[in-house]
PDB file of C-alpha atoms and ligand atoms in Angstrom:
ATOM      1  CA  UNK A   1     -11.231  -5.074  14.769  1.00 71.00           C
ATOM      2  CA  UNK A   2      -9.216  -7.489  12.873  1.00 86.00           C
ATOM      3  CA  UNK A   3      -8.298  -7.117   9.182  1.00 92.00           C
ATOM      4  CA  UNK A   4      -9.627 -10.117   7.030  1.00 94.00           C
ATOM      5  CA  UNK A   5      -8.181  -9.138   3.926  1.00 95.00           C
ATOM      6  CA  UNK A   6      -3.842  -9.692   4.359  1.00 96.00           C
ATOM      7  CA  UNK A   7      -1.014  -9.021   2.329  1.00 95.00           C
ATOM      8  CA  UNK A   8      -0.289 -12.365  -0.423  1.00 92.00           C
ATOM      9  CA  UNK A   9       2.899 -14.189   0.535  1.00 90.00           C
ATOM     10  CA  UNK A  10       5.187 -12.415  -2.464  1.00 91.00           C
ATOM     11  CA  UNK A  11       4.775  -9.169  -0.918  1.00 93.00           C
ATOM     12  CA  UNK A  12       5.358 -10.261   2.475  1.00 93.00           C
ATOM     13  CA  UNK A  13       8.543 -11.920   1.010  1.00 91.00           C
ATOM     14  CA  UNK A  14       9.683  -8.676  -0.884  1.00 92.00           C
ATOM     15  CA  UNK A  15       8.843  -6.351   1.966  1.00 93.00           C
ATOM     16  CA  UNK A  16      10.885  -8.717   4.284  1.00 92.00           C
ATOM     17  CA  UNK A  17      13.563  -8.526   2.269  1.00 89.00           C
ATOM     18  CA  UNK A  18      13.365  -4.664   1.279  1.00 89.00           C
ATOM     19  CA  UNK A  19      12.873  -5.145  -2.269  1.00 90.00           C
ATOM     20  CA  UNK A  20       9.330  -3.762  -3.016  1.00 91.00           C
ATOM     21  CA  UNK A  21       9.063   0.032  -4.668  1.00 90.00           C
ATOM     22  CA  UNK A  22       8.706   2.586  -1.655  1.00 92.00           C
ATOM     23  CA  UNK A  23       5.087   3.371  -2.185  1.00 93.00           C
ATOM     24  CA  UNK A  24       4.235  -0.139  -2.124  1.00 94.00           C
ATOM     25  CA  UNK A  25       6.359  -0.261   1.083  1.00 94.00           C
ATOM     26  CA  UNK A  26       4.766   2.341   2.841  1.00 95.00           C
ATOM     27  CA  UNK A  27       0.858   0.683   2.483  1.00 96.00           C
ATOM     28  CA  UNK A  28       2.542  -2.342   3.649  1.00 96.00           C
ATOM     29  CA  UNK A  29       3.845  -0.721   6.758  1.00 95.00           C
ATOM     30  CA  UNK A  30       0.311   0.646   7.416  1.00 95.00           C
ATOM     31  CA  UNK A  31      -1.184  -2.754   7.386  1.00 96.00           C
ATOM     32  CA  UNK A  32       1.651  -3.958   9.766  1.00 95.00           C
ATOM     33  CA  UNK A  33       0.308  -1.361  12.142  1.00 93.00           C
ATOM     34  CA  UNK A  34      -3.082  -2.595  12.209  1.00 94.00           C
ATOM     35  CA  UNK A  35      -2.300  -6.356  11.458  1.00 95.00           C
ATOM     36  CA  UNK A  36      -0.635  -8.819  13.858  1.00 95.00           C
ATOM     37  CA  UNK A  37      -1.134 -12.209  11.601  1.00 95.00           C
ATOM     38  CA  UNK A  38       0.886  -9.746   9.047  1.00 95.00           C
ATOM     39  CA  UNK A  39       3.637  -8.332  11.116  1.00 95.00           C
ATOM     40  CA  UNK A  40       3.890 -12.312  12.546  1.00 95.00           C
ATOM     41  CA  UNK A  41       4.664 -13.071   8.378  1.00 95.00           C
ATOM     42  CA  UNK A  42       6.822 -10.831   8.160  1.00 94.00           C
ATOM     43  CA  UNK A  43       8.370 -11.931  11.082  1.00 93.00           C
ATOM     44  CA  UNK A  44       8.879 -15.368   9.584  1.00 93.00           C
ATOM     45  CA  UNK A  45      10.244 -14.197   6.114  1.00 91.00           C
ATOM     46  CA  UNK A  46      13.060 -11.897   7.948  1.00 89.00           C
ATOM     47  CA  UNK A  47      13.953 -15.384   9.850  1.00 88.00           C
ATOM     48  CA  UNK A  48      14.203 -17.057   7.087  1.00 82.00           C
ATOM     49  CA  UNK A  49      16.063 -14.778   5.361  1.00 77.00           C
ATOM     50  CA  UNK A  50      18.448 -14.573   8.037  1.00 76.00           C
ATOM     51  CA  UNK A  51      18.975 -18.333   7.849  1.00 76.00           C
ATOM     52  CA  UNK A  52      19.518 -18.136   4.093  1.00 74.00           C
ATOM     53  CA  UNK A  53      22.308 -15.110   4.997  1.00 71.00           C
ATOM     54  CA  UNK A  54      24.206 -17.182   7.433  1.00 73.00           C
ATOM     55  CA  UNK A  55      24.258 -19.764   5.344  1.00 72.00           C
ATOM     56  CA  UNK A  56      25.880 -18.014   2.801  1.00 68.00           C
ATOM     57  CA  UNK A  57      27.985 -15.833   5.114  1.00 60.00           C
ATOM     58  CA  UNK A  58      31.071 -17.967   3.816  1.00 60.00           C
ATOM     59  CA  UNK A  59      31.614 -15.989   0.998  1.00 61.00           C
ATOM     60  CA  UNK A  60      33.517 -12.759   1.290  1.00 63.00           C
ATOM     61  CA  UNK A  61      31.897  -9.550   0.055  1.00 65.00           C
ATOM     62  CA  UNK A  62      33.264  -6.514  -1.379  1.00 73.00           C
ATOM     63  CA  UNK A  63      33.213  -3.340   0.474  1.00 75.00           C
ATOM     64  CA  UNK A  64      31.222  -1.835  -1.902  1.00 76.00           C
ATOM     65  CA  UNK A  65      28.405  -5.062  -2.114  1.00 72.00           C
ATOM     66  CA  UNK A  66      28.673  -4.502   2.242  1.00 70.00           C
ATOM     67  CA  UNK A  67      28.371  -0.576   1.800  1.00 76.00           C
ATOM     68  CA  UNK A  68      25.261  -1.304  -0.440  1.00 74.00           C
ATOM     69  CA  UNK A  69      23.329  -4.419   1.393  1.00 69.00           C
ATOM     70  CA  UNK A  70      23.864  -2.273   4.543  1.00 69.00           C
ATOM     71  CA  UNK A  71      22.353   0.886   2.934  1.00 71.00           C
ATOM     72  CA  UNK A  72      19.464  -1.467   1.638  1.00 68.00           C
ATOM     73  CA  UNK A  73      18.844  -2.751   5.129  1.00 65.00           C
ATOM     74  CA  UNK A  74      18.701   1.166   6.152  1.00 63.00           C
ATOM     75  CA  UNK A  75      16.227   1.706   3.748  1.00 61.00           C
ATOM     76  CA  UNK A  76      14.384  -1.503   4.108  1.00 57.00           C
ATOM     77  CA  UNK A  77      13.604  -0.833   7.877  1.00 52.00           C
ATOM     78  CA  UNK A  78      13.024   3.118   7.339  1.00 50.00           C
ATOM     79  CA  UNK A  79       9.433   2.383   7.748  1.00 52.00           C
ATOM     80  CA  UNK A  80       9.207  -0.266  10.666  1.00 54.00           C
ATOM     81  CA  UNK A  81       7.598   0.085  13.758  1.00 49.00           C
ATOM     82  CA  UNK A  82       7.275  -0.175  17.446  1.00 47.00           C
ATOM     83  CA  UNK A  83       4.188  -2.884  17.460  1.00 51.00           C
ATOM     84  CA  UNK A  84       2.356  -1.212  20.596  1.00 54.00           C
ATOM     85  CA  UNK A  85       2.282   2.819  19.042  1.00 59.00           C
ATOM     86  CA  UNK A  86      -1.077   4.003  19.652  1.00 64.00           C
ATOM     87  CA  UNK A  87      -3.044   4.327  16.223  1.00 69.00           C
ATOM     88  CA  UNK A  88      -4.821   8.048  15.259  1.00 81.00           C
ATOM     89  CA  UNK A  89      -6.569   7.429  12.345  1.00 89.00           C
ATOM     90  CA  UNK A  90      -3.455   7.502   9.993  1.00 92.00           C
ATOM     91  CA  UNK A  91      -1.581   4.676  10.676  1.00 92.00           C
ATOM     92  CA  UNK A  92       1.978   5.641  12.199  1.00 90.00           C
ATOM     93  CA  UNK A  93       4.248   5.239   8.872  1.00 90.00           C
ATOM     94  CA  UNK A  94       1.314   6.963   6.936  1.00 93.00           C
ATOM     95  CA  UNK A  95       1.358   9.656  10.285  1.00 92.00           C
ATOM     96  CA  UNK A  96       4.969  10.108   9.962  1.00 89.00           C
ATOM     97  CA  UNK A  97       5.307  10.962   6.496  1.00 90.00           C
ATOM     98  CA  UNK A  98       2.527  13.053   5.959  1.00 92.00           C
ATOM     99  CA  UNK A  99       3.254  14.390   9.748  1.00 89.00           C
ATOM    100  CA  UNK A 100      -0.319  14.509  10.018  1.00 89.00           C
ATOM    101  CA  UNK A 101      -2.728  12.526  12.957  1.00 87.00           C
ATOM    102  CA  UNK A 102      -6.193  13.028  11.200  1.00 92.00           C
ATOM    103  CA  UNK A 103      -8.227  13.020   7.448  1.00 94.00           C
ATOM    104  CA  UNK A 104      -9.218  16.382   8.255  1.00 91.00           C
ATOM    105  CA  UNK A 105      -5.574  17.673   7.883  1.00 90.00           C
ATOM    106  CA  UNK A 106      -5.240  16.414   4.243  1.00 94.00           C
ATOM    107  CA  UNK A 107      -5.430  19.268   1.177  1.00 94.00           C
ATOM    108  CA  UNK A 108      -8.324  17.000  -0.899  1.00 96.00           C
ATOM    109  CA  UNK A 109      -8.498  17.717  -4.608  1.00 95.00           C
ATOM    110  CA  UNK A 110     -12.191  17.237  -5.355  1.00 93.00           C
ATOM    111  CA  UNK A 111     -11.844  15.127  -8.763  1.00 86.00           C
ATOM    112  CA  UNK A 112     -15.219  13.611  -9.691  1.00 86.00           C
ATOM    113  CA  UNK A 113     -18.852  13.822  -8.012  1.00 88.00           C
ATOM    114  CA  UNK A 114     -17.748  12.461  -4.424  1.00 90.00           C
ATOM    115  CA  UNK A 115     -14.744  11.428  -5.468  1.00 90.00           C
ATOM    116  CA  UNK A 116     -11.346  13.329  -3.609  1.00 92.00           C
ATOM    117  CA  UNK A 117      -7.896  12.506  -3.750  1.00 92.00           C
ATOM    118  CA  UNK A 118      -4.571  13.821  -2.656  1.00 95.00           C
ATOM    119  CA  UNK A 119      -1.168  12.721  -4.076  1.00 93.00           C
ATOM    120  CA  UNK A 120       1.374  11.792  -1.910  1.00 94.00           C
ATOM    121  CA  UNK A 121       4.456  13.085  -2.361  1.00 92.00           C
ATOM    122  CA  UNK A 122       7.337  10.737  -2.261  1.00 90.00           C
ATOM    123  CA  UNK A 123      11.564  11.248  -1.951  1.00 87.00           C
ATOM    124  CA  UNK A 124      13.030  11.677  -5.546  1.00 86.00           C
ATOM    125  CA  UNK A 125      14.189   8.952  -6.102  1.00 86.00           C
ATOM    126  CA  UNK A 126      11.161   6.530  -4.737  1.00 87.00           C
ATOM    127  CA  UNK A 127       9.904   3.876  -6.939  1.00 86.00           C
ATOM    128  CA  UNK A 128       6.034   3.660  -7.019  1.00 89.00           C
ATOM    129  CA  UNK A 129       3.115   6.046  -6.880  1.00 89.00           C
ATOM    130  CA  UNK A 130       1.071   6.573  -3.400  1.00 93.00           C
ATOM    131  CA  UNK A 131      -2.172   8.568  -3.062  1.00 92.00           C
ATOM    132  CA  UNK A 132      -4.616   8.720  -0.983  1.00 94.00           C
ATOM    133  CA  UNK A 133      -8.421   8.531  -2.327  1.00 92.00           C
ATOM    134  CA  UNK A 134     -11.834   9.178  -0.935  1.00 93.00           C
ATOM    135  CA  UNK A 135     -15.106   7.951  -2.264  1.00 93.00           C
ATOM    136  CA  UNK A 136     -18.658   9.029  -1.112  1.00 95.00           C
ATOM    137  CA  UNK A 137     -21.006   7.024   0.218  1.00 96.00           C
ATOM    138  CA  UNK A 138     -22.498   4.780  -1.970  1.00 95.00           C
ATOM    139  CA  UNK A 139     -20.838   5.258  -4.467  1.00 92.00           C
ATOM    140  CA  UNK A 140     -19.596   2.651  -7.360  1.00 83.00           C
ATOM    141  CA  UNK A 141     -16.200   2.700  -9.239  1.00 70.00           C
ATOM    142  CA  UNK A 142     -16.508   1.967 -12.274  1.00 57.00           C
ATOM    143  CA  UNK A 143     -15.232  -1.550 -13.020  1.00 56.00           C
ATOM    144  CA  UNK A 144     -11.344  -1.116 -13.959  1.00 53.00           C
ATOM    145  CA  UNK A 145      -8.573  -3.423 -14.542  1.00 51.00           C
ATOM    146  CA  UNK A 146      -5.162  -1.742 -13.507  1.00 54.00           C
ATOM    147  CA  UNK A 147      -2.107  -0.553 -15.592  1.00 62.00           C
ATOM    148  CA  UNK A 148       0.248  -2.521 -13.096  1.00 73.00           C
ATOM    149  CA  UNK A 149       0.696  -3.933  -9.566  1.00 81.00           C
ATOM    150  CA  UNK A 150      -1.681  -2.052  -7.248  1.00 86.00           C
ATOM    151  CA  UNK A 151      -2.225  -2.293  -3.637  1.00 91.00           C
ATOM    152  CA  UNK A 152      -4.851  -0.994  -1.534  1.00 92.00           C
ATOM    153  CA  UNK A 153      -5.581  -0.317   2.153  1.00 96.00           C
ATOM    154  CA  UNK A 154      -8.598   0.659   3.482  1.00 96.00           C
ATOM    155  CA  UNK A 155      -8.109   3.243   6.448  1.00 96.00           C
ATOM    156  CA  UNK A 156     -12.016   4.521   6.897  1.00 96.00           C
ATOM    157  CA  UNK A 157     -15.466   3.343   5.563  1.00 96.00           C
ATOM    158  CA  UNK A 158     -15.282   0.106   4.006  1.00 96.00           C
ATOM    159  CA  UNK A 159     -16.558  -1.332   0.498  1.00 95.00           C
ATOM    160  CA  UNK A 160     -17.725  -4.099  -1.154  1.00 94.00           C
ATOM    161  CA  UNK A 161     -16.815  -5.846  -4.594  1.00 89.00           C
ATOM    162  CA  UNK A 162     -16.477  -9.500  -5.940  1.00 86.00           C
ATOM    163  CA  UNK A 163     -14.058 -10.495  -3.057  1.00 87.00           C
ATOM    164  CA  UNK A 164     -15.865  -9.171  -0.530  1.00 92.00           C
ATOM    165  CA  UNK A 165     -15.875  -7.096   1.918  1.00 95.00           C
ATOM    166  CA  UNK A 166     -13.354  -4.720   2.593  1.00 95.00           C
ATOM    167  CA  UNK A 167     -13.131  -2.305   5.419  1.00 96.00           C
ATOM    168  CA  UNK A 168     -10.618  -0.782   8.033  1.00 96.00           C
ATOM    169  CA  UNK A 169      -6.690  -2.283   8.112  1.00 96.00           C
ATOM    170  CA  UNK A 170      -8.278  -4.739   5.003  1.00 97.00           C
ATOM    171  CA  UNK A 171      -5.671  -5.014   2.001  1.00 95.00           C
ATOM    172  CA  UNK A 172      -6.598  -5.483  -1.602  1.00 92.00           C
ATOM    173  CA  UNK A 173      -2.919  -6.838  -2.807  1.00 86.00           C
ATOM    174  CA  UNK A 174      -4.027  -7.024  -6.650  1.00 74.00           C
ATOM    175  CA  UNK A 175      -2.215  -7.687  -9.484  1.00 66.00           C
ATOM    176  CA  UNK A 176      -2.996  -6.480 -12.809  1.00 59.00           C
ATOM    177  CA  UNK A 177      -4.994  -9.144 -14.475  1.00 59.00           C
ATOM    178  CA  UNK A 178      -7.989  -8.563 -11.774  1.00 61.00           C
ATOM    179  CA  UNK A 179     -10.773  -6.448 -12.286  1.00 64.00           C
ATOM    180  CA  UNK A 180     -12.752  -5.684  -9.476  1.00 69.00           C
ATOM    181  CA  UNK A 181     -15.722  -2.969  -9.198  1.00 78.00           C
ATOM    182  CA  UNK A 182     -15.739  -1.689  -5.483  1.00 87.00           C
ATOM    183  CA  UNK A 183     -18.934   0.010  -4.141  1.00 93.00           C
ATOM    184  CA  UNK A 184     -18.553   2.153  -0.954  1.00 96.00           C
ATOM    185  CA  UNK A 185     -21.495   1.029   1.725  1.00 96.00           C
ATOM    186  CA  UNK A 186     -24.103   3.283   2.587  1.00 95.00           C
ATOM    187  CA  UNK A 187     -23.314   4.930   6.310  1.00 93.00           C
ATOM    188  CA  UNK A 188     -20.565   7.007   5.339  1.00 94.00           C
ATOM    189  CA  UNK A 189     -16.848   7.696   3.160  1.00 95.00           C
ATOM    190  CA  UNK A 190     -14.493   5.357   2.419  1.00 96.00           C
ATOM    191  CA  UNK A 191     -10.766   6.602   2.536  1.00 95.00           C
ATOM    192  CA  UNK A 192      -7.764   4.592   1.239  1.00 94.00           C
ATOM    193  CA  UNK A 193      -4.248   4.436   0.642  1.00 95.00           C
ATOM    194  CA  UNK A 194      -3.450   2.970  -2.539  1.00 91.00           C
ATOM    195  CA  UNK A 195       0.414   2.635  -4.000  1.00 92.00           C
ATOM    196  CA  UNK A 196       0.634   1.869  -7.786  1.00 87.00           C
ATOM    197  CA  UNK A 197       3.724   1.334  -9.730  1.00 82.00           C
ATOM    198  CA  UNK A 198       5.055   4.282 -11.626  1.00 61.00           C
ATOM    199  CA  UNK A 199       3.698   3.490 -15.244  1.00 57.00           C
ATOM    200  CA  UNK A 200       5.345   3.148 -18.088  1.00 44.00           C
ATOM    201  CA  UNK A 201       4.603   5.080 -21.442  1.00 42.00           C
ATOM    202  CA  UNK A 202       2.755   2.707 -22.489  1.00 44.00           C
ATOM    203  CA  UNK A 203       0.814   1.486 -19.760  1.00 43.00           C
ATOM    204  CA  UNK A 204       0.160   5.128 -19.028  1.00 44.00           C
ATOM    205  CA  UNK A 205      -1.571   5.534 -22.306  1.00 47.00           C
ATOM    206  CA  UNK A 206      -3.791   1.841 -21.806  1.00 47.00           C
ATOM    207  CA  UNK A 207      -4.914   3.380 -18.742  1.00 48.00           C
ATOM    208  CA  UNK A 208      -5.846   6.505 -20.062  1.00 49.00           C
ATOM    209  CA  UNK A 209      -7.910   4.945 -22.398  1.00 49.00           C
ATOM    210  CA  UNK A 210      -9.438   1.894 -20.022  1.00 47.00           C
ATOM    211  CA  UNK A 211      -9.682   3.331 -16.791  1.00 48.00           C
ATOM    212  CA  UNK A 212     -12.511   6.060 -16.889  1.00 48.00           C
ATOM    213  CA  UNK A 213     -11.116   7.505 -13.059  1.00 46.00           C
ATOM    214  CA  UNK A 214      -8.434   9.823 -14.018  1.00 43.00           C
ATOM    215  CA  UNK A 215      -5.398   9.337 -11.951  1.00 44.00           C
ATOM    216  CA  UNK A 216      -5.889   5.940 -11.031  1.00 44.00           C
TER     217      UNK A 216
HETATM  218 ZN1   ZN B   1      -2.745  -8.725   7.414  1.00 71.42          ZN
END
């Protein structure tokens, strides 16, 4: 099944050229798996950005600016993958960091009435929050705006909300102006990934008070 909800063109830009916050990297990387008119974007941004590198190549570099663009590049293709991996129902970055295959394997932390998460635990020095976040049947979120970029992917289930609906490999690539109240549909759980950035004192606080789902 094809995803009908894609990445916007700024994040397809910033994950081609390794700049977004490594949670926000990592949902991206799990829509790649399941999304071919993605991965072909992406495609096209790294091309371009390799034109826009040669053209520039005329300038000499430091050995330090070399040592770091390299180590960027490192980084910035830490979460690629092979396009014909078979999918288990993480998809294979998501696998390969939790080194798990299935939604049974996760440790849930019950949080509300059918409403489990569990945190995902990034390197030290990642940028970004990343959690993963099932809702029961059913159920409604309250309506929420959101302390900061968010992104969402759904990865079981599907729901429904102003924009439509959104189930397996879909991407809600929000920023924080929308508002959006999601309802899960009736036949079963919906399970995302969602990547946040890291708030700031401040936003933490506004979201506190606006957003009635702790942790969100
Ligand atoms: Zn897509």
């Amino acid at each position: 099944m094809k995803p009908h909800h894609h990445l916007d063109h700024g994040t397809v830009m910033a994950y081609a050229a390794g700049t977004l916050d490594e949670a926000f990297m990592i949902v991206v990387a799990s829509h790649l798996a399941l999304c071919a008119f993605c991965r072909k974007a992406v495609h096209e941004a790294e091309a371009l950005g390799g034109e826009l590198m040669s053209e520039l190549a005329a300038n000499a570099v430091s050995a330090e600016c070399r040592t770091r663009t390299f180590a960027a590049l490192d980084q910035a293709t830490l979460h690629r993958l092979p396009v014909a991996v078979p999918q288990t129902e993480l998809p294979v970055p998501l696998a390969r960091l939790l080194d798990a295959t299935s939604f049974k394997d996760i440790a849930w932390k019950k949080k509300a009435p059918g409403v489990a998460m569990f945190d995902i635990k990034l390197p030290a020095h990642a940028r970004g929050q990343l959690k993963l976040l099932r809702i029961g049947a059913g159920r409604a979120m309250p309506e929420h705006g959101h302390g900061g970029e968010e992104i969402t992917l759904v990865l079981q289930g599907a729901y429904r909300d102003h924009m439509g609906r959104f189930a397996r490999g879909d991407v809600a690539d929000l920023d924080q102006d929308i508002e959006h109240q999601p309802v899960v549909e009736q036949d079963g759980d919906c399970i995302c990934l969602v990547a946040t950035e890291a708030p700031t004192r401040f936003k933490s606080l506004a979201a506190r008070l606006m957003q009635p789902f702790v942790g969100i």
